[in-house]
Amino acid sequence: MKDVLTSKFIKEMCLTTANMYRLGWDERNGGNISYLLDEKEVAEYLDLNKVIREIPIGFEAKELAGKIFLVTGTGKYFKNVTDDPENNLGIVRIKADGKTAELLWGYKDGGKFTSEFPAHMMSHIARLKADPKNRVVMHCHPTYLLAMNFVHELEDRAFTRSLWQMCTECIVVFPDGVGVLPWMLCGTNEIGVATASKMKDYRVVVWGLHGVYGAGKDMDETFGLIETVEKAAQVYMLTAHLPRKNTITDENLVTIANHFKVNYRKDFID
Ligand code: 2HA
Ligand code: ZN
């Protein structure tokens, strides 16, 4: 059996958490990632019959029974993942009852998965229905996007339009727009249900006055999605207080969306 620390999925997780920390999106224990793994690939590194311990999930995720996820640990800092993956990350398999996770590797100091596990698993369920290739759910606190939350209306259409108008390629990267939730208590099943409900239509969900959720088929795509939203929010915050001389028009948005043949939210265009 090969050493799991040499696997592509652990390396990707280390690289991504390090990048997110470097960009200031994940202060202290902020942020969490869950990554749906391929069972055959995991079997090259771990004995799938060897369960270290069982961890209650706190809700029922029957749709994900048998699926294996690499997940960041609760209370852990993204800053530290690369130096100590086995303490800061865990690989868990959802048991047939949907209520228990079987730990196959990691959380070495007795820890467990992120407190946002419900939002992650419920989002995976919603995104897998929309796109069977979806594998990654990512949460973080990007600075400019968070700042924008304090000065912009928290509503799907208005928020999406403001972001689309900030960078020409935004509508190509997230043609489905962004969903926006009001401030809610984090770490609960309720915010998980609300996030998953938005995830039926959107791959980006803003948690009002808190941060963002992104979903995608791999780590690069999901990271790139959040990176693009954050870039647009940065331009918004750098210009919102200044007189606007030029703008990307709705006609411009439609032109670029048609050129790149993306299925954009038609009802978000005036
Ligand atoms: O896990 O970001 O939303 C830390 C958080 C909670
Ligand atoms: Zn958070």
mmCIF file of C-alpha atoms and ligand atoms in Angstrom:
data_model
loop_
_atom_site.group_PDB
_atom_site.id
_atom_site.type_symbol
_atom_site.label_atom_id
_atom_site.label_comp_id
_atom_site.label_asym_id
_atom_site.label_seq_id
_atom_site.Cartn_x
_atom_site.Cartn_y
_atom_site.Cartn_z
ATOM 1 C CA MET A 1 0.000 0.000 0.000
ATOM 2 C CA LYS A 2 1.242 3.462 -0.921
ATOM 3 C CA ASP A 3 1.770 6.317 1.568
ATOM 4 C CA VAL A 4 -1.378 8.472 1.575
ATOM 5 C CA LEU A 5 0.731 11.609 2.120
ATOM 6 C CA THR A 6 2.013 11.109 -1.449
ATOM 7 C CA SER A 7 -1.521 10.953 -2.920
ATOM 8 C CA LYS A 8 -2.734 13.574 -5.355
ATOM 9 C CA PHE A 9 -5.763 14.363 -3.194
ATOM 10 C CA ILE A 10 -3.754 15.138 -0.032
ATOM 11 C CA LYS A 11 -1.300 17.224 -2.035
ATOM 12 C CA GLU A 12 -4.161 19.173 -3.630
ATOM 13 C CA MET A 13 -5.725 19.799 -0.219
ATOM 14 C CA CYS A 14 -2.402 21.053 1.191
ATOM 15 C CA LEU A 15 -1.777 23.314 -1.782
ATOM 16 C CA THR A 16 -5.314 24.728 -1.752
ATOM 17 C CA THR A 17 -5.513 25.436 1.996
ATOM 18 C CA ALA A 18 -2.057 27.075 1.821
ATOM 19 C CA ASN A 19 -3.136 29.273 -1.075
ATOM 20 C CA MET A 20 -6.360 30.260 0.654
ATOM 21 C CA TYR A 21 -4.445 31.160 3.812
ATOM 22 C CA ARG A 22 -1.901 33.157 1.791
ATOM 23 C CA LEU A 23 -4.746 35.169 0.243
ATOM 24 C CA GLY A 24 -6.175 36.007 3.671
ATOM 25 C CA TRP A 25 -9.407 34.125 3.145
ATOM 26 C CA ASP A 26 -8.933 31.811 6.145
ATOM 27 C CA GLU A 27 -7.802 33.524 9.310
ATOM 28 C CA ARG A 28 -7.396 31.380 12.416
ATOM 29 C CA ASN A 29 -9.728 28.339 12.035
ATOM 30 C CA GLY A 30 -11.825 30.061 9.361
ATOM 31 C CA GLY A 31 -12.870 28.050 6.352
ATOM 32 C CA ASN A 32 -13.361 24.398 5.531
ATOM 33 C CA ILE A 33 -13.168 22.104 2.504
ATOM 34 C CA SER A 34 -14.741 18.753 1.698
ATOM 35 C CA TYR A 35 -13.534 16.697 -1.252
ATOM 36 C CA LEU A 36 -15.424 13.654 -2.558
ATOM 37 C CA LEU A 37 -12.789 11.005 -3.335
ATOM 38 C CA ASP A 38 -12.746 8.120 -5.745
ATOM 39 C CA GLU A 39 -13.000 4.856 -3.774
ATOM 40 C CA LYS A 40 -10.594 2.982 -6.067
ATOM 41 C CA GLU A 41 -8.014 5.720 -5.718
ATOM 42 C CA VAL A 42 -8.327 5.759 -1.911
ATOM 43 C CA ALA A 43 -7.927 1.943 -1.856
ATOM 44 C CA GLU A 44 -4.418 2.362 -3.269
ATOM 45 C CA TYR A 45 -3.469 4.090 -0.002
ATOM 46 C CA LEU A 46 -5.787 2.874 2.756
ATOM 47 C CA ASP A 47 -7.315 -0.423 3.872
ATOM 48 C CA LEU A 48 -11.000 0.393 3.425
ATOM 49 C CA ASN A 49 -11.961 -2.328 5.919
ATOM 50 C CA LYS A 50 -10.025 -0.650 8.708
ATOM 51 C CA VAL A 51 -12.196 1.892 10.515
ATOM 52 C CA ILE A 52 -10.274 3.880 13.153
ATOM 53 C CA ARG A 53 -13.429 5.142 14.911
ATOM 54 C CA GLU A 54 -16.964 6.246 14.203
ATOM 55 C CA ILE A 55 -18.144 9.867 14.389
ATOM 56 C CA PRO A 56 -21.842 10.849 14.585
ATOM 57 C CA ILE A 57 -22.856 13.229 11.795
ATOM 58 C CA GLY A 58 -25.800 14.918 13.534
ATOM 59 C CA PHE A 59 -28.210 14.599 10.626
ATOM 60 C CA GLU A 60 -29.080 12.006 7.993
ATOM 61 C CA ALA A 61 -27.055 11.884 4.781
ATOM 62 C CA LYS A 62 -28.360 8.591 3.326
ATOM 63 C CA GLU A 63 -27.858 9.846 -0.247
ATOM 64 C CA LEU A 64 -24.119 9.881 0.429
ATOM 65 C CA ALA A 65 -23.902 6.399 1.997
ATOM 66 C CA GLY A 66 -20.639 4.675 1.028
ATOM 67 C CA LYS A 67 -19.072 7.857 -0.266
ATOM 68 C CA ILE A 68 -15.620 8.850 0.972
ATOM 69 C CA PHE A 69 -14.650 12.459 1.728
ATOM 70 C CA LEU A 70 -11.427 14.212 2.620
ATOM 71 C CA VAL A 71 -12.455 16.974 5.052
ATOM 72 C CA THR A 72 -10.646 19.698 7.004
ATOM 73 C CA GLY A 73 -10.827 19.322 10.789
ATOM 74 C CA THR A 74 -12.842 21.383 13.248
ATOM 75 C CA GLY A 75 -10.855 24.082 15.058
ATOM 76 C CA LYS A 76 -7.894 23.520 12.757
ATOM 77 C CA TYR A 77 -6.012 26.300 10.981
ATOM 78 C CA PHE A 78 -5.529 26.258 7.188
ATOM 79 C CA LYS A 79 -2.096 27.751 7.910
ATOM 80 C CA ASN A 80 -1.020 24.435 9.485
ATOM 81 C CA VAL A 81 -2.425 21.832 7.065
ATOM 82 C CA THR A 82 0.690 21.393 4.902
ATOM 83 C CA ASP A 83 3.000 20.817 7.874
ATOM 84 C CA ASP A 84 0.702 18.268 9.522
ATOM 85 C CA PRO A 85 -1.977 16.833 7.244
ATOM 86 C CA GLU A 86 -2.756 13.856 9.490
ATOM 87 C CA ASN A 87 -3.830 16.082 12.408
ATOM 88 C CA ASN A 88 -5.617 18.753 10.403
ATOM 89 C CA LEU A 89 -7.420 16.571 7.843
ATOM 90 C CA GLY A 90 -9.477 13.399 7.922
ATOM 91 C CA ILE A 91 -10.807 10.856 5.450
ATOM 92 C CA VAL A 92 -14.288 9.640 6.346
ATOM 93 C CA ARG A 93 -16.810 7.293 4.749
ATOM 94 C CA ILE A 94 -20.529 7.822 5.261
ATOM 95 C CA LYS A 95 -22.042 4.676 6.764
ATOM 96 C CA ALA A 96 -25.133 2.995 5.299
ATOM 97 C CA ASP A 97 -27.371 4.508 8.027
ATOM 98 C CA GLY A 98 -26.379 7.990 6.811
ATOM 99 C CA LYS A 99 -25.974 9.130 10.422
ATOM 100 C CA THR A 100 -22.424 8.041 11.112
ATOM 101 C CA ALA A 101 -19.042 8.740 9.549
ATOM 102 C CA GLU A 102 -16.323 6.085 9.615
ATOM 103 C CA LEU A 103 -12.862 7.561 10.094
ATOM 104 C CA LEU A 104 -10.388 5.875 7.735
ATOM 105 C CA TRP A 105 -7.451 8.235 8.247
ATOM 106 C CA GLY A 106 -6.504 11.486 9.992
ATOM 107 C CA TYR A 107 -7.864 13.611 12.869
ATOM 108 C CA LYS A 108 -4.954 11.978 14.685
ATOM 109 C CA ASP A 109 -5.266 13.986 17.894
ATOM 110 C CA GLY A 110 -8.831 12.726 18.415
ATOM 111 C CA GLY A 111 -10.438 15.537 16.425
ATOM 112 C CA LYS A 112 -13.269 15.450 13.940
ATOM 113 C CA PHE A 113 -14.503 17.112 10.773
ATOM 114 C CA THR A 114 -15.442 20.787 10.458
ATOM 115 C CA SER A 115 -18.407 22.147 12.409
ATOM 116 C CA GLU A 116 -19.840 23.027 8.983
ATOM 117 C CA PHE A 117 -20.074 19.340 8.011
ATOM 118 C CA PRO A 118 -23.901 19.536 7.640
ATOM 119 C CA ALA A 119 -23.664 22.453 5.172
ATOM 120 C CA HIS A 120 -20.947 20.607 3.269
ATOM 121 C CA MET A 121 -22.726 17.264 3.021
ATOM 122 C CA MET A 122 -26.106 18.842 2.217
ATOM 123 C CA SER A 123 -24.394 20.956 -0.469
ATOM 124 C CA HIS A 124 -22.760 17.841 -1.965
ATOM 125 C CA ILE A 125 -26.186 16.186 -2.137
ATOM 126 C CA ALA A 126 -27.688 19.240 -3.885
ATOM 127 C CA ARG A 127 -24.782 19.753 -6.303
ATOM 128 C CA LEU A 128 -24.497 16.042 -7.221
ATOM 129 C CA LYS A 129 -28.141 16.189 -8.314
ATOM 130 C CA ALA A 130 -27.382 19.227 -10.492
ATOM 131 C CA ASP A 131 -24.037 17.859 -11.742
ATOM 132 C CA PRO A 132 -22.885 14.266 -11.023
ATOM 133 C CA LYS A 133 -19.273 15.401 -11.586
ATOM 134 C CA ASN A 134 -19.310 17.767 -8.589
ATOM 135 C CA ARG A 135 -16.666 16.774 -6.028
ATOM 136 C CA VAL A 136 -15.587 19.822 -4.046
ATOM 137 C CA VAL A 137 -17.341 22.127 -1.574
ATOM 138 C CA MET A 138 -15.281 25.013 -0.204
ATOM 139 C CA HIS A 139 -16.049 27.622 2.459
ATOM 140 C CA CYS A 140 -13.947 30.674 3.330
ATOM 141 C CA HIS A 141 -14.011 34.344 4.366
ATOM 142 C CA PRO A 142 -12.635 36.375 1.425
ATOM 143 C CA THR A 143 -11.935 39.916 2.608
ATOM 144 C CA TYR A 144 -13.459 42.071 -0.134
ATOM 145 C CA LEU A 145 -16.512 39.879 -0.557
ATOM 146 C CA LEU A 146 -17.128 40.129 3.168
ATOM 147 C CA ALA A 147 -16.649 43.914 3.035
ATOM 148 C CA MET A 148 -19.125 44.120 0.150
ATOM 149 C CA ASN A 149 -21.698 42.354 2.333
ATOM 150 C CA PHE A 150 -21.801 45.427 4.573
ATOM 151 C CA VAL A 151 -22.512 47.959 1.838
ATOM 152 C CA HIS A 152 -24.529 46.011 -0.749
ATOM 153 C CA GLU A 153 -28.077 44.709 -0.756
ATOM 154 C CA LEU A 154 -28.074 40.990 0.167
ATOM 155 C CA GLU A 155 -30.198 39.624 -2.666
ATOM 156 C CA ASP A 156 -29.334 37.094 -5.405
ATOM 157 C CA ARG A 157 -30.082 39.139 -8.520
ATOM 158 C CA ALA A 158 -28.729 42.503 -7.369
ATOM 159 C CA PHE A 159 -25.587 40.969 -5.860
ATOM 160 C CA THR A 160 -24.903 38.859 -8.960
ATOM 161 C CA ARG A 161 -25.342 41.856 -11.277
ATOM 162 C CA SER A 162 -22.916 43.984 -9.274
ATOM 163 C CA LEU A 163 -20.287 41.225 -9.448
ATOM 164 C CA TRP A 164 -20.839 40.542 -13.165
ATOM 165 C CA GLN A 165 -20.327 44.258 -13.861
ATOM 166 C CA MET A 166 -16.924 44.342 -12.153
ATOM 167 C CA CYS A 167 -14.913 42.021 -14.421
ATOM 168 C CA THR A 168 -15.684 41.182 -18.043
ATOM 169 C CA GLU A 169 -15.269 37.432 -17.569
ATOM 170 C CA CYS A 170 -17.360 37.039 -14.407
ATOM 171 C CA ILE A 171 -20.482 36.065 -16.342
ATOM 172 C CA VAL A 172 -18.441 33.353 -18.097
ATOM 173 C CA VAL A 173 -17.036 31.964 -14.823
ATOM 174 C CA PHE A 174 -20.327 32.044 -12.891
ATOM 175 C CA PRO A 175 -23.112 32.370 -15.480
ATOM 176 C CA ASP A 176 -25.502 30.820 -12.950
ATOM 177 C CA GLY A 177 -24.879 33.808 -10.648
ATOM 178 C CA VAL A 178 -24.540 33.773 -6.878
ATOM 179 C CA GLY A 179 -27.121 32.926 -4.242
ATOM 180 C CA VAL A 180 -27.171 35.090 -1.121
ATOM 181 C CA LEU A 181 -28.321 34.065 2.347
ATOM 182 C CA PRO A 182 -29.074 36.519 5.150
ATOM 183 C CA TRP A 183 -26.962 36.357 8.308
ATOM 184 C CA MET A 184 -27.621 33.020 9.978
ATOM 185 C CA LEU A 185 -26.067 31.095 12.838
ATOM 186 C CA CYS A 186 -23.229 28.990 11.391
ATOM 187 C CA GLY A 187 -22.412 25.370 12.248
ATOM 188 C CA THR A 188 -26.081 24.351 12.325
ATOM 189 C CA ASN A 189 -28.265 22.023 10.276
ATOM 190 C CA GLU A 190 -30.514 25.045 9.497
ATOM 191 C CA ILE A 191 -27.780 26.939 7.650
ATOM 192 C CA GLY A 192 -26.915 23.648 5.923
ATOM 193 C CA VAL A 193 -30.481 23.271 4.649
ATOM 194 C CA ALA A 194 -30.557 26.913 3.488
ATOM 195 C CA THR A 195 -27.172 26.583 1.743
ATOM 196 C CA ALA A 196 -28.162 23.358 -0.014
ATOM 197 C CA SER A 197 -31.401 24.963 -1.145
ATOM 198 C CA LYS A 198 -29.431 27.758 -2.855
ATOM 199 C CA MET A 199 -26.960 25.176 -4.213
ATOM 200 C CA LYS A 200 -29.754 23.698 -6.338
ATOM 201 C CA ASP A 201 -29.397 26.768 -8.564
ATOM 202 C CA TYR A 202 -26.006 28.244 -7.738
ATOM 203 C CA ARG A 203 -22.415 27.024 -7.404
ATOM 204 C CA VAL A 204 -21.616 30.081 -5.270
ATOM 205 C CA VAL A 205 -23.567 30.878 -2.123
ATOM 206 C CA VAL A 206 -22.770 33.968 -0.060
ATOM 207 C CA TRP A 207 -23.348 33.579 3.673
ATOM 208 C CA GLY A 208 -24.481 37.081 4.598
ATOM 209 C CA LEU A 209 -21.913 38.945 6.737
ATOM 210 C CA HIS A 210 -19.866 35.750 7.099
ATOM 211 C CA GLY A 211 -18.279 34.364 3.921
ATOM 212 C CA VAL A 212 -18.892 32.204 0.909
ATOM 213 C CA TYR A 213 -19.499 28.629 -0.244
ATOM 214 C CA GLY A 214 -18.284 27.418 -3.617
ATOM 215 C CA ALA A 215 -18.822 24.071 -5.340
ATOM 216 C CA GLY A 216 -17.178 22.511 -8.356
ATOM 217 C CA LYS A 217 -15.911 19.422 -10.112
ATOM 218 C CA ASP A 218 -12.348 19.750 -8.840
ATOM 219 C CA MET A 219 -10.162 21.821 -6.545
ATOM 220 C CA ASP A 220 -8.907 24.202 -9.256
ATOM 221 C CA GLU A 221 -12.364 24.956 -10.617
ATOM 222 C CA THR A 222 -13.821 25.607 -7.169
ATOM 223 C CA PHE A 223 -10.870 27.717 -6.054
ATOM 224 C CA GLY A 224 -11.001 29.659 -9.334
ATOM 225 C CA LEU A 225 -14.689 30.297 -8.849
ATOM 226 C CA ILE A 226 -14.217 31.868 -5.418
ATOM 227 C CA GLU A 227 -11.096 33.678 -6.625
ATOM 228 C CA THR A 228 -13.089 35.294 -9.453
ATOM 229 C CA VAL A 229 -15.962 36.300 -7.152
ATOM 230 C CA GLU A 230 -13.431 37.798 -4.736
ATOM 231 C CA LYS A 231 -11.659 39.702 -7.527
ATOM 232 C CA ALA A 232 -14.985 41.221 -8.599
ATOM 233 C CA ALA A 233 -15.797 42.134 -4.991
ATOM 234 C CA GLN A 234 -12.378 43.764 -4.688
ATOM 235 C CA VAL A 235 -12.979 45.933 -7.756
ATOM 236 C CA TYR A 236 -16.428 46.770 -6.370
ATOM 237 C CA MET A 237 -14.991 47.883 -3.032
ATOM 238 C CA LEU A 238 -12.211 49.874 -4.721
ATOM 239 C CA THR A 239 -14.737 51.799 -6.825
ATOM 240 C CA ALA A 240 -18.071 51.830 -4.952
ATOM 241 C CA HIS A 241 -17.370 55.202 -3.307
ATOM 242 C CA LEU A 242 -16.087 56.866 -6.493
ATOM 243 C CA PRO A 243 -18.102 58.468 -9.304
ATOM 244 C CA ARG A 244 -18.748 55.803 -11.951
ATOM 245 C CA LYS A 245 -17.632 56.987 -15.412
ATOM 246 C CA ASN A 246 -17.887 53.687 -17.295
ATOM 247 C CA THR A 247 -19.755 50.444 -16.901
ATOM 248 C CA ILE A 248 -20.023 46.984 -18.420
ATOM 249 C CA THR A 249 -23.526 47.156 -19.866
ATOM 250 C CA ASP A 250 -26.149 44.425 -19.986
ATOM 251 C CA GLU A 251 -25.581 44.340 -23.737
ATOM 252 C CA ASN A 252 -21.858 43.728 -23.120
ATOM 253 C CA LEU A 253 -22.714 40.931 -20.671
ATOM 254 C CA VAL A 254 -24.981 39.210 -23.205
ATOM 255 C CA THR A 255 -22.356 39.591 -25.935
ATOM 256 C CA ILE A 256 -19.630 37.885 -23.910
ATOM 257 C CA ALA A 257 -21.981 35.183 -22.572
ATOM 258 C CA ASN A 258 -23.076 34.350 -26.119
ATOM 259 C CA HIS A 259 -19.517 34.374 -27.419
ATOM 260 C CA PHE A 260 -18.430 31.857 -24.776
ATOM 261 C CA LYS A 261 -21.711 29.935 -25.164
ATOM 262 C CA VAL A 262 -22.540 29.910 -21.442
ATOM 263 C CA ASN A 263 -26.026 29.347 -20.128
ATOM 264 C CA TYR A 264 -26.397 32.511 -18.034
ATOM 265 C CA ARG A 265 -29.311 33.564 -15.833
ATOM 266 C CA LYS A 266 -31.433 35.411 -18.415
ATOM 267 C CA ASP A 267 -33.668 36.837 -15.682
ATOM 268 C CA PHE A 268 -30.628 38.578 -14.149
ATOM 269 C CA ILE A 269 -30.217 40.751 -17.256
ATOM 270 C CA ASP A 270 -32.276 43.949 -17.609
HETATM 271 O O1 2HA B 1 -14.824 26.439 10.530
HETATM 272 O O2 2HA B 1 -15.427 29.149 8.960
HETATM 273 O O3 2HA B 1 -18.011 28.921 9.433
HETATM 274 C C1 2HA B 1 -14.727 27.792 10.708
HETATM 275 C C2 2HA B 1 -15.749 28.507 9.918
HETATM 276 C C3 2HA B 1 -17.129 28.371 10.340
HETATM 277 ZN ZN ZN B 2 -16.926 30.508 8.224
#
